Coordinates of C-alpha atoms and ligand atoms in Angstrom, one line a residue:
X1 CA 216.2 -51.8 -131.1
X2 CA 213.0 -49.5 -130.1
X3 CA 210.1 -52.1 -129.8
X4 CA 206.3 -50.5 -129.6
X5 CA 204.1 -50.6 -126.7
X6 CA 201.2 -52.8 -128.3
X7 CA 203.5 -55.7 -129.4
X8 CA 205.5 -55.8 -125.8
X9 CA 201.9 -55.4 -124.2
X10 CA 200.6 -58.0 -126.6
X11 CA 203.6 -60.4 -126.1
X12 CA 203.4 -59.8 -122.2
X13 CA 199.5 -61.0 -122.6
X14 CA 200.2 -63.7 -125.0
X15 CA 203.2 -65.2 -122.7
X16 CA 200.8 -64.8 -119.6
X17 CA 198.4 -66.9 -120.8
X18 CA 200.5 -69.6 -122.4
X19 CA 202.3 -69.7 -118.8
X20 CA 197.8 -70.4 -117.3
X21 CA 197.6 -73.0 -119.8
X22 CA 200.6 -74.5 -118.7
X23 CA 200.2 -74.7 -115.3
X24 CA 196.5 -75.8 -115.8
X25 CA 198.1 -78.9 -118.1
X26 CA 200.5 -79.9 -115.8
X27 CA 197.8 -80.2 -113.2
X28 CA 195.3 -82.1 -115.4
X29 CA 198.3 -84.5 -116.7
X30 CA 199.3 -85.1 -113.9
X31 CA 195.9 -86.0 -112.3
X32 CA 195.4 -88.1 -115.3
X33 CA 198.6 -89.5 -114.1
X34 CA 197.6 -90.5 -110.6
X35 CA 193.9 -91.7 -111.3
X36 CA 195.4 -94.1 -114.0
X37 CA 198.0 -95.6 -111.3
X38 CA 195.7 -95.9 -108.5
X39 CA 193.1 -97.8 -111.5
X40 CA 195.4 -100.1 -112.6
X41 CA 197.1 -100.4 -108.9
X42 CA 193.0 -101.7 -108.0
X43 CA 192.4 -103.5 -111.5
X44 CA 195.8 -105.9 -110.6
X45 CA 195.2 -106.4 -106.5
X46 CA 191.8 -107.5 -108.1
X47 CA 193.3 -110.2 -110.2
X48 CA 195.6 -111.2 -107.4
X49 CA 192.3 -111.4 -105.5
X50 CA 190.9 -113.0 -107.8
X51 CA 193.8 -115.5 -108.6
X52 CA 194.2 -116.4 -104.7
X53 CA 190.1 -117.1 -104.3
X54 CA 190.8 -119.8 -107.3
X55 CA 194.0 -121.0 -105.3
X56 CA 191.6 -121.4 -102.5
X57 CA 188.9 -123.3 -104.8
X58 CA 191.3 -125.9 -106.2
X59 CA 193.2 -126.7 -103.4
X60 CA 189.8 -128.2 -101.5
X61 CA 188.6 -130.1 -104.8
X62 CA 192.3 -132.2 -104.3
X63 CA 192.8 -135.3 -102.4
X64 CA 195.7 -135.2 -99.0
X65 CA 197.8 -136.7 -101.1
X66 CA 197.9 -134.4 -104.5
X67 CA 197.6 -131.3 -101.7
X68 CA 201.6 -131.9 -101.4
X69 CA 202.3 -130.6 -104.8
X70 CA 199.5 -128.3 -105.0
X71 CA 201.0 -125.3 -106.8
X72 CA 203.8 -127.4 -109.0
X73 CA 200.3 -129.3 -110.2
X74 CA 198.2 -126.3 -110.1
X75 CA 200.4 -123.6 -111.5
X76 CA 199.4 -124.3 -115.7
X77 CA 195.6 -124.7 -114.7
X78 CA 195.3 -121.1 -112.8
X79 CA 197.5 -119.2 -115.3
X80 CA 194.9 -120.4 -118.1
X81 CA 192.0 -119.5 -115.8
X82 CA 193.1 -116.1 -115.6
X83 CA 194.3 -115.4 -118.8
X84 CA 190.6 -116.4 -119.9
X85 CA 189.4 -113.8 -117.5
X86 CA 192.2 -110.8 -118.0
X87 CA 194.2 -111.5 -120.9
X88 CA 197.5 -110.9 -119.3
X89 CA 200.8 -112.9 -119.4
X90 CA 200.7 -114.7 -116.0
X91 CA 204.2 -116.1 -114.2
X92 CA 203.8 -118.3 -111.0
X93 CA 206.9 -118.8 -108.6
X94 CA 207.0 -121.3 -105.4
X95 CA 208.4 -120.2 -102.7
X96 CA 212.2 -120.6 -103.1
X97 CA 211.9 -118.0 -106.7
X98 CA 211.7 -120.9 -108.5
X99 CA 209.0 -120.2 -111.8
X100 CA 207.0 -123.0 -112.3
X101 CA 204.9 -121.4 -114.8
X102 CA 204.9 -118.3 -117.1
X103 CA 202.6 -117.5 -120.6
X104 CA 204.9 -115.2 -121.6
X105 CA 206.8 -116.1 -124.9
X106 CA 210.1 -116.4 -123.9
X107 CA 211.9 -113.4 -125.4
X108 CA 210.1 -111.0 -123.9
X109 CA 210.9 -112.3 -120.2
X110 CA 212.8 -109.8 -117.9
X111 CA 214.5 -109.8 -114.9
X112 CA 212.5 -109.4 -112.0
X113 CA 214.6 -111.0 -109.2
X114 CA 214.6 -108.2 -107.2
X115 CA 210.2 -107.5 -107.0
X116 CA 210.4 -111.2 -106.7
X117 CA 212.6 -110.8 -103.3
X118 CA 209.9 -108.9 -102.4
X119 CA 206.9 -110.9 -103.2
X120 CA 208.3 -113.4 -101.1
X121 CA 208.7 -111.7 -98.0
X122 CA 204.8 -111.3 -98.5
X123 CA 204.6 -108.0 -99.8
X124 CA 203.0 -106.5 -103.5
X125 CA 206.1 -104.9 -105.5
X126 CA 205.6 -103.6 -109.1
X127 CA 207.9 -102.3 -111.8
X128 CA 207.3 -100.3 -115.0
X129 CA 209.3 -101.2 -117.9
X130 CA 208.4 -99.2 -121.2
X131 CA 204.5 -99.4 -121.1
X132 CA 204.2 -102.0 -119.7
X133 CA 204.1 -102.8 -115.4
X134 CA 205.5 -105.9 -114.1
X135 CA 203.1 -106.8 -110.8
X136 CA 204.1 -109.3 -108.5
X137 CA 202.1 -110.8 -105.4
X138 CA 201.8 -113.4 -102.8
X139 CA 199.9 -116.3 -103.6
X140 CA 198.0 -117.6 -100.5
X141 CA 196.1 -120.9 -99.5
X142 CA 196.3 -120.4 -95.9
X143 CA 199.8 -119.2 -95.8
X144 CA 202.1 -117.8 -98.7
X145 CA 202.9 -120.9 -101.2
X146 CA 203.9 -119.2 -103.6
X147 CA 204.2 -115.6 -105.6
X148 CA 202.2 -114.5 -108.9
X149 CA 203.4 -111.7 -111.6
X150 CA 201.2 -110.0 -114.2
X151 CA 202.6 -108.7 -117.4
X152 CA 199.9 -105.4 -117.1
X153 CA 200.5 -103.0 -120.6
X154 CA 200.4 -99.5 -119.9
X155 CA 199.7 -98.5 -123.4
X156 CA 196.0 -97.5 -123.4
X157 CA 196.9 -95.7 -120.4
X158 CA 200.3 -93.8 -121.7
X159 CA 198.5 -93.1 -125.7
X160 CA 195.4 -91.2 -123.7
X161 CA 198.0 -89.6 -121.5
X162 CA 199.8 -88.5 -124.7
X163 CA 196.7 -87.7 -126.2
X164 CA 195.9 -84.9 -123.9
X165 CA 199.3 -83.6 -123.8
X166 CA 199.1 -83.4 -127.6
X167 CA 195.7 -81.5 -127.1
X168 CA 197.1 -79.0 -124.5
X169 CA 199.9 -78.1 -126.5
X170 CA 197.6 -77.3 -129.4
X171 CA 195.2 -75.4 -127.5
X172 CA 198.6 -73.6 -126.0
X173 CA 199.5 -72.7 -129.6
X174 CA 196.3 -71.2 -130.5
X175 CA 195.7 -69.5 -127.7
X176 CA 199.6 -67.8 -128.1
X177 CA 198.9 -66.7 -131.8
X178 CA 195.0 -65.6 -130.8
X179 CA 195.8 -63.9 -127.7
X180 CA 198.6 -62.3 -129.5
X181 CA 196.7 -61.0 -132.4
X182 CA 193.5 -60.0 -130.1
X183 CA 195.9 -58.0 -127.4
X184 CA 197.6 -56.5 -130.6
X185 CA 194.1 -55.3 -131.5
X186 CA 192.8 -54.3 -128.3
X187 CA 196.1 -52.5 -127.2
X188 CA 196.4 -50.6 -130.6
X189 CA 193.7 -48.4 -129.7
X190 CA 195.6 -47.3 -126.5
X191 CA 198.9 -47.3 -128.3
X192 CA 197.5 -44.6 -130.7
X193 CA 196.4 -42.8 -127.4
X194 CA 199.7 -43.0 -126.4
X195 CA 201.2 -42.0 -129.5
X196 CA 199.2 -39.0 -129.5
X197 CA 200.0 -37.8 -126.1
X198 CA 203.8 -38.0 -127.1
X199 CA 202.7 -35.6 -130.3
X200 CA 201.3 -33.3 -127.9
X201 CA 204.2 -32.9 -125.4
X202 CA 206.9 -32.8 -128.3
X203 CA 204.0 -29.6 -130.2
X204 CA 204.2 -28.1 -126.5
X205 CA 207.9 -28.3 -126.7
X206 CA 207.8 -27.1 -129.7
X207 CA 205.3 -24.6 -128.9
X208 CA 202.1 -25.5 -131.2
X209 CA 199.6 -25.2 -128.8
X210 CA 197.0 -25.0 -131.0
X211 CA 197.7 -28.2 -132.6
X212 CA 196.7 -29.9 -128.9
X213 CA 192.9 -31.5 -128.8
X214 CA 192.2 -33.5 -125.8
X215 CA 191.6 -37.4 -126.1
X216 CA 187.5 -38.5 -126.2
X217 CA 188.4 -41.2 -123.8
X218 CA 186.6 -42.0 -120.2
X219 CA 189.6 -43.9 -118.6
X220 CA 193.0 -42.5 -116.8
X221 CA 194.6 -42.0 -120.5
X222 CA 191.6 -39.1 -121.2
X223 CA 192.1 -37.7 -118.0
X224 CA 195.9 -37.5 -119.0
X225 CA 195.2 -35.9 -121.9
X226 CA 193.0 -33.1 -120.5
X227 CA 195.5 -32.6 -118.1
X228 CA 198.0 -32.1 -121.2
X229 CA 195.8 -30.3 -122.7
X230 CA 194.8 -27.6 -120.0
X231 CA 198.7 -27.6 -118.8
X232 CA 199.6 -26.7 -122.9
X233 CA 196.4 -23.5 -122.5
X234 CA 198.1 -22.4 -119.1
X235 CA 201.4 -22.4 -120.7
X236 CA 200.3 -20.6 -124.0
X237 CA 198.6 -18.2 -121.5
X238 CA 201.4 -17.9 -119.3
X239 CA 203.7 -17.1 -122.3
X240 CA 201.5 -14.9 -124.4
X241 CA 201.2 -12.9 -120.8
X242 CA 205.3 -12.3 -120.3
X243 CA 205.7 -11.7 -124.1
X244 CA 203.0 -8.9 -123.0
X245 CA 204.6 -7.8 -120.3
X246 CA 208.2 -7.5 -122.1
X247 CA 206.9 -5.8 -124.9
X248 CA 205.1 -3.1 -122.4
X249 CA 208.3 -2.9 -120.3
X250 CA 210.4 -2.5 -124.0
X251 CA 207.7 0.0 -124.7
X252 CA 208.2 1.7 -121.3
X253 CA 212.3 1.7 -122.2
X254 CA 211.8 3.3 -125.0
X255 CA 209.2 6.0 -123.4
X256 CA 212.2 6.3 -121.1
X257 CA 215.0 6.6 -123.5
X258 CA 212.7 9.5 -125.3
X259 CA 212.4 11.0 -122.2
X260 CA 215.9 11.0 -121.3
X261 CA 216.7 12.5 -124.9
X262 CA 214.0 15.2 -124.7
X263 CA 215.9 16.2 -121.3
X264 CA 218.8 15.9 -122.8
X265 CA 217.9 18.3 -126.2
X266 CA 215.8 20.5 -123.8
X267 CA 218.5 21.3 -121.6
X268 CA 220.4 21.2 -124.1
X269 CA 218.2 24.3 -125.9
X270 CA 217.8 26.3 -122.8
X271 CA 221.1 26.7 -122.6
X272 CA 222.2 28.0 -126.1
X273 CA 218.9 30.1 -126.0
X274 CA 219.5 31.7 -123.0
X275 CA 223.3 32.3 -124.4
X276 CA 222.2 34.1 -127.3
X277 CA 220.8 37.0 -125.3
X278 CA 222.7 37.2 -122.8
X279 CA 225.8 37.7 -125.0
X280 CA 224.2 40.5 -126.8
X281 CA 223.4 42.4 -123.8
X282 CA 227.1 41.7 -122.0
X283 CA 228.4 42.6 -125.1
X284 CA 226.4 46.3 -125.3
X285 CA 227.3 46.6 -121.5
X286 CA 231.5 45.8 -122.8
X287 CA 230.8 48.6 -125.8
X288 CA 228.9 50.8 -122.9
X289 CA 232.0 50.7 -120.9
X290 CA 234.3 51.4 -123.5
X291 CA 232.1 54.4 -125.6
X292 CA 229.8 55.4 -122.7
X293 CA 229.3 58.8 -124.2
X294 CA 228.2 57.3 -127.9
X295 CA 224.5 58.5 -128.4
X296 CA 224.0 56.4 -131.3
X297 CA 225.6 53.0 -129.2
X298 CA 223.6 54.1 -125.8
X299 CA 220.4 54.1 -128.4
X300 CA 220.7 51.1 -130.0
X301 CA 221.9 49.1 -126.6
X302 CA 218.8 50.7 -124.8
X303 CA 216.5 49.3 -127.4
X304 CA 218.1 45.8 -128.3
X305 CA 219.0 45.0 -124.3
X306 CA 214.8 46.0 -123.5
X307 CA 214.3 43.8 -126.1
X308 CA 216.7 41.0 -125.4
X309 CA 215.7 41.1 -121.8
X310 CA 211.7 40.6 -122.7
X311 CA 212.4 37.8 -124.9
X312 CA 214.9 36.1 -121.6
X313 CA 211.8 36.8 -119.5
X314 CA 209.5 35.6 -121.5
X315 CA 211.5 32.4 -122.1
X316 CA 211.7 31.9 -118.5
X317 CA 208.4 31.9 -118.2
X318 CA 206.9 29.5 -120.7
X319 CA 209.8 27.2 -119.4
X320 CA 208.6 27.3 -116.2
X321 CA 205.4 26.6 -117.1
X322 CA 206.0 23.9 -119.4
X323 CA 207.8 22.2 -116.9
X324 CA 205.6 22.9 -113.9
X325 CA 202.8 21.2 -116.5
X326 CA 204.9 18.3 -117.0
X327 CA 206.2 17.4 -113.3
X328 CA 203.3 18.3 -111.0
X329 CA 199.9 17.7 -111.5
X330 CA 198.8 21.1 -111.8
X331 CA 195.6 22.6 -110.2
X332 CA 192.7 23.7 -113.0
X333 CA 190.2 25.8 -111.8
X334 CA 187.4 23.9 -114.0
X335 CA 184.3 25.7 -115.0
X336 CA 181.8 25.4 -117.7
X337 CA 183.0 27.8 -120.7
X338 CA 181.6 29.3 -123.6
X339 CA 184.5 28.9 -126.0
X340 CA 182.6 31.7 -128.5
X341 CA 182.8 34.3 -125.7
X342 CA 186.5 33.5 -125.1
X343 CA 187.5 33.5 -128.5
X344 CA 185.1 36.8 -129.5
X345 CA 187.1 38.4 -126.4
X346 CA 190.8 37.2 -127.2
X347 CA 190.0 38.5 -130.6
X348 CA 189.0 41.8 -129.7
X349 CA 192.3 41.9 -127.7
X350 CA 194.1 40.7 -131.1
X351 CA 192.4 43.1 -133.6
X352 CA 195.1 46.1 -133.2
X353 CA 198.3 43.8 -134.1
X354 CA 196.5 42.4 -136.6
X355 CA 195.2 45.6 -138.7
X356 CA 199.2 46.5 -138.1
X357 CA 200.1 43.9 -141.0
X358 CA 196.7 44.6 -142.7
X359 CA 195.4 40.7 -141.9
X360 CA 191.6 40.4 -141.7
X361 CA 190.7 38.3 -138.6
X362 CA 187.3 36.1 -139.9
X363 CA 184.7 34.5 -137.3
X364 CA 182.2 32.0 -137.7
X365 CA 181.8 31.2 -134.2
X366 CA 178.7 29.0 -132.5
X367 CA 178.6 28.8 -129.1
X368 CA 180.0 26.1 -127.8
X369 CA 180.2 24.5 -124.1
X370 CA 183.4 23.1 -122.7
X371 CA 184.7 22.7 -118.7
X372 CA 187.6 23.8 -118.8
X373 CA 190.0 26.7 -117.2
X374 CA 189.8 30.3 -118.4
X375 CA 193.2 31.6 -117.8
X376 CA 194.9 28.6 -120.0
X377 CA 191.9 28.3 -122.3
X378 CA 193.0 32.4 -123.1
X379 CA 196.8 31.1 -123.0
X380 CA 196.2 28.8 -125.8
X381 CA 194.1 30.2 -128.1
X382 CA 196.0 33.8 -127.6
X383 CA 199.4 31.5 -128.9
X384 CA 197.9 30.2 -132.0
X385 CA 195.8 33.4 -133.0
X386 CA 199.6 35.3 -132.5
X387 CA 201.3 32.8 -133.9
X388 CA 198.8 33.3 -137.3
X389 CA 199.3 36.6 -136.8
X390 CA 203.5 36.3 -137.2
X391 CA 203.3 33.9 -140.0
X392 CA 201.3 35.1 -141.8
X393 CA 201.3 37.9 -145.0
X394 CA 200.6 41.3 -145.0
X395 CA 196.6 41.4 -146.5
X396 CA 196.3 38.0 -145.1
X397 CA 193.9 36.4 -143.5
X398 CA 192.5 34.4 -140.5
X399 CA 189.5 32.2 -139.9
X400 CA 188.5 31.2 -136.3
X401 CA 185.6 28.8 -136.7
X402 CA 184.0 26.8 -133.6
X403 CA 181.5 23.9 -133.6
X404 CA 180.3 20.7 -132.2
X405 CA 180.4 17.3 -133.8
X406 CA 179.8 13.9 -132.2
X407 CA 179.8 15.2 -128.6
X408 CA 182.9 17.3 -129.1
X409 CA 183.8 20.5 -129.2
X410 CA 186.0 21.8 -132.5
X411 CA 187.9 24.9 -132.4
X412 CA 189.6 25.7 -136.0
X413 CA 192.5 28.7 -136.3
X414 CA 193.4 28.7 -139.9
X415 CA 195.6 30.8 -141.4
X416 CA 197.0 32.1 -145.3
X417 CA 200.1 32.6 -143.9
X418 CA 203.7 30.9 -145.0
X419 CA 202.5 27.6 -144.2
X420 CA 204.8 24.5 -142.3
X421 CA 207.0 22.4 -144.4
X422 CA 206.2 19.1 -144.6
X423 CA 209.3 18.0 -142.6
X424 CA 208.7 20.3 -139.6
X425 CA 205.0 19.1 -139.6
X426 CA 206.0 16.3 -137.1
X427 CA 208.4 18.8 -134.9
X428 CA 206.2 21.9 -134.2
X429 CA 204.8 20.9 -131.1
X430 CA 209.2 20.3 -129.7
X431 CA 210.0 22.9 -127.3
X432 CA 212.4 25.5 -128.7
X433 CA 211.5 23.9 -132.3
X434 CA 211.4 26.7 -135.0
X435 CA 211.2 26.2 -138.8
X436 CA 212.7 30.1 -139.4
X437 CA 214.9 31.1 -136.7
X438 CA 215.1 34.6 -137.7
X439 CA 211.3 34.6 -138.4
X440 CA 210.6 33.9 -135.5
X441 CA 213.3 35.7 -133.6
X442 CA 212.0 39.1 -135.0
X443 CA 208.4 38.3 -133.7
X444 CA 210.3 37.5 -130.1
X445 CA 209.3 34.0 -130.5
X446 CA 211.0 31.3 -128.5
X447 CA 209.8 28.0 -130.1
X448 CA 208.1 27.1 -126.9
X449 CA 204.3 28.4 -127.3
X450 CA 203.0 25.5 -129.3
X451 CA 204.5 23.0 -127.1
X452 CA 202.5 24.6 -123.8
X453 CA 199.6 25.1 -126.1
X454 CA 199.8 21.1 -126.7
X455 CA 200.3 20.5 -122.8
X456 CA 197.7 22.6 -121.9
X457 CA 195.3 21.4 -124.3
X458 CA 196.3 17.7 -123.3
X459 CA 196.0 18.3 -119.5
X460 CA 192.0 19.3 -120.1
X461 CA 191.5 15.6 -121.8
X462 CA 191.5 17.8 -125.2
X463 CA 193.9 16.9 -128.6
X464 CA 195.2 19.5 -131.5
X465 CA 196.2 19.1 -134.5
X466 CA 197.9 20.3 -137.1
X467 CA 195.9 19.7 -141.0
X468 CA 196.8 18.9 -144.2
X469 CA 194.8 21.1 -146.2
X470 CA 195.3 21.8 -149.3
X471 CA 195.3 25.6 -149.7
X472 CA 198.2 27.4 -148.9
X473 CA 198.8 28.6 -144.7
X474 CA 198.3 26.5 -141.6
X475 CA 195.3 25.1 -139.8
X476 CA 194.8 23.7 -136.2
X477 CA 192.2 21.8 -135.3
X478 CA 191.4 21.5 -131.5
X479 CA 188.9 19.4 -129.5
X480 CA 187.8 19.0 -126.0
X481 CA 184.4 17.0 -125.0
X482 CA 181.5 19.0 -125.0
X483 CA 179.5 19.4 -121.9
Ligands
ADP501 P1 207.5 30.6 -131.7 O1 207.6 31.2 -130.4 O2 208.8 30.5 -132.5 O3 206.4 31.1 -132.5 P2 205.9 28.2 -131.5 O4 206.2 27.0 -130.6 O5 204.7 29.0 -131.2 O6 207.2 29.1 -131.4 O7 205.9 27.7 -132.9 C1 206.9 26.8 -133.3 C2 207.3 27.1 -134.8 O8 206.2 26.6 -135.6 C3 207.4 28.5 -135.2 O9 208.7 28.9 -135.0 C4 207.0 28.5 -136.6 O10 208.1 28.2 -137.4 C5 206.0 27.4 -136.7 N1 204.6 27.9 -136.7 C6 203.8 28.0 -135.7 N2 202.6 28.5 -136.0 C7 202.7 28.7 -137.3 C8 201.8 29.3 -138.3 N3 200.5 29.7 -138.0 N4 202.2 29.4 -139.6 C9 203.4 29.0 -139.9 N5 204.3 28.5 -139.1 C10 204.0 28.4 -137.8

């Protein structure tokens, strides 16, 4: 059976202070005890004193001859003297044990041959029977003649004894049931303390940290509870800190696992596109050897194996670049840039493939500053402006707008051109990612310029996008902080 705290405390007090009042009562009762034996011990060698003075008295008021028979004579007249005086039942022996006198009824006599024994080898001897003490003494004149015995009651003495015990047991009582109650009282506060710190362990257990507020309390119990409570914010710390952690280190897994895909698909992609050409110019080089005199064969394999082999060089060259970009921090030659003059430039270089499809190439151009490096700032906006240029429709058109806005520098290529599906939105910027792989196979594409023009862009702290406008054709939006 669980018993609280506050009642063992309050039985532990109660018990302790029953167990004072105890030891004190013994200790008065039994100095109550003692100081009533040593009063009535003085009151009786008084009387015997007092009964020997009057033995003294008589016995010189008697003639020689009456002196003989002194005490036989004597005996009736001194027990009524002293009963006058004390009140007690007086007995008077001579010397042989013989009584010669007694007021006691008879009845009540008992037998006190033994004291008596005593008394007459001159010593004092007294017993208590019930409450009441039998006293006996030596009589004197000069020598002992004979032996007294008092019949003393003890009662007064034993009903004030009993008295007192009655009193301390009462006291005892009430202070049990009012220490009780009071320590019940005074220890509920600390059991609630107690409680309380119980709830808090079992809410850090159960990890409510919140839920712990320390105790307002200026004794060792408060100081417990701060101590909970600080332990509970270190370990809600502690935790929220490794859940952090983890989820950075499952973030950095999965960084890894993309990685390791990209790899993977990258490789993967190099592969079949380096395949693809190669196979067509093995297989004009087979034909070659077979019909080496064919004009029309020797035509067409001089035109598609020039062609193949530009598109192979080309390839290796944006891979290499890409992956140089990704795997070593690559040296920029940084210097401050007017993006209009670039762009006014690149498009001048641009204009001739563009009037070849009849597409109008529109400026509205401000000049803008940037730091950045010329030779990748060319390679980027060169891409995009081609790429407008490929997918676009013949009579199409091309706006190139730059501008600054909130400290940045914007640079816009839009285009009315075929426009991106909505599901290759997300993929465009994925090497060797095409949405039209003949499309873009007749332009010589290779699926691997936006995804340099994204690292490029990215490696000079600058973002692009790709918008969701609502007219038809496709429109980038780059930034790179103004200078
Ligand atoms: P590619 O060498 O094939 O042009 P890019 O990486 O430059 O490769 O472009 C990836 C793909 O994104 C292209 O194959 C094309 O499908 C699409 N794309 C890029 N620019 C445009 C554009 N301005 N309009 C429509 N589609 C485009």
């Amino acid at each position: 059976m669980k018993v609280s705290i506050k009642i063992k405390f309050s039985v532990f007090l109660a018990i302790l202070l029953l167990l004072t009042m105890s030891i004190l009562s013994k200790l008065v009762l039994s100095g109550i005890t003692n100081n009533q034996k040593k009063d009535y011990e003085t009151y009786l060698a008084q009387q015997v004193k007092i009964a020997n003075t009057y033995i003294r008295q008589m016995y010189l008021t008697k003639s020689i001859e009456d002196r003989k028979q002194f005490l036989q004579e004597s005996a009736q007249e001194l027990v009524a003297q002293l009963n006058s005086i004390n009140g007690m039942y007086t007995a008077i022996y001579d010397m042989n044990g013989k009584e010669i006198t007694n007021s006691m009824p008879y009845n009540n006599r008992t037998d006190v041959k033994e004291l008596l024994s005593h008394a007459l080898k001159d010593q004092i001897a007294y017993q208590i029977v019930g409450d009441y003490a039998e006293y006996i003494a030596p009589l004197y004149n000069v020598d002992q003649i004979g032996v007294i015995k008092f019949h003393y009651s003890l009662k007064k003495n034993i009903d004030f004894y009993n008295d007192i015990k009655a009193l301390f047991m009462k006291i005892g009582a009430v202070v049990f049931v009012f220490s009780f109650i009071g320590a019940y009282f005074y220890f509920n506060t600390f059991s609630k303390s107690i409680v309380k710190l119980k709830k808090d362990t079992l809410d850090i257990k159960s990890g409510l940290y919140n839920d712990i507020v320390p105790l307002r309390r200026n004794d060792e119990l408060g100081e417990l509870s701060e101590g909970i409570y600080y332990m509970s914010s270190q370990i809600e710390k502690n935790i929220k800190k490794m859940e952090e952690e983890q989820q950075k280190l499952r973030l950095a897994v999965q960084k890894l696992k993309a990685l390791e895909k990209q790899q993977k698909t990258f490789i993967g992609n190099i592969t079949h596109e380096f395949k693809t050409p190669l196979t067509v110019i093995k297989t004009y080089m087979d034909l070659l050897n077979i019909y080496s005199d064919d004009p029309n064969l020797l035509k067409d394999a001089k035109v598609n194996i020039v062609k193949e082999t530009q598109r192979l060089y080309e390839m290796v060259e944006k891979i290499l670049h890409l992956s140089s970009l990704q795997k070593y921090d690559f040296e920029f030659q940084y210097e401050k840039i007017d993006v209009k003059e670039i762009l006014e430039e690149i498009c001048s270089r641009m204009q001739g493939k563009a009037q070849k499809f009849n597409i109008s190439l529109i400026k509205n151009l401000q000049s803008v500053f940037i730091l950045g490096d010329k030779e990748n700032l060319m390679h980027i906006f060169i891409n995009l402006i081609d790429n407008a240029i490929k997918y676009n429709k013949v009579n199409g058109e091309i706006f190139i707008n730059s501008y600054t806005k909130d400290k940045k520098v914007f640079i816009e290529v839009a285009d009315t051109g075929i426009g991106i599906p909505k599901e290759a939105r997300e993929k465009i910027f994925e090497p060797f990612y095409t949405v039209n792989k003949d499309r873009s196979k007749n332009h010589g594409g290779t699926g691997l310029g936006l995804s340099l023009v994204k690292e490029l862009i990215e490696k000079q702290k600058g973002t692009i996008l790709l918008l969701d406008t609502k007219e038809k054709g496709t429109t980038f939006l780059i930034s790179f902080p103004s200078l």
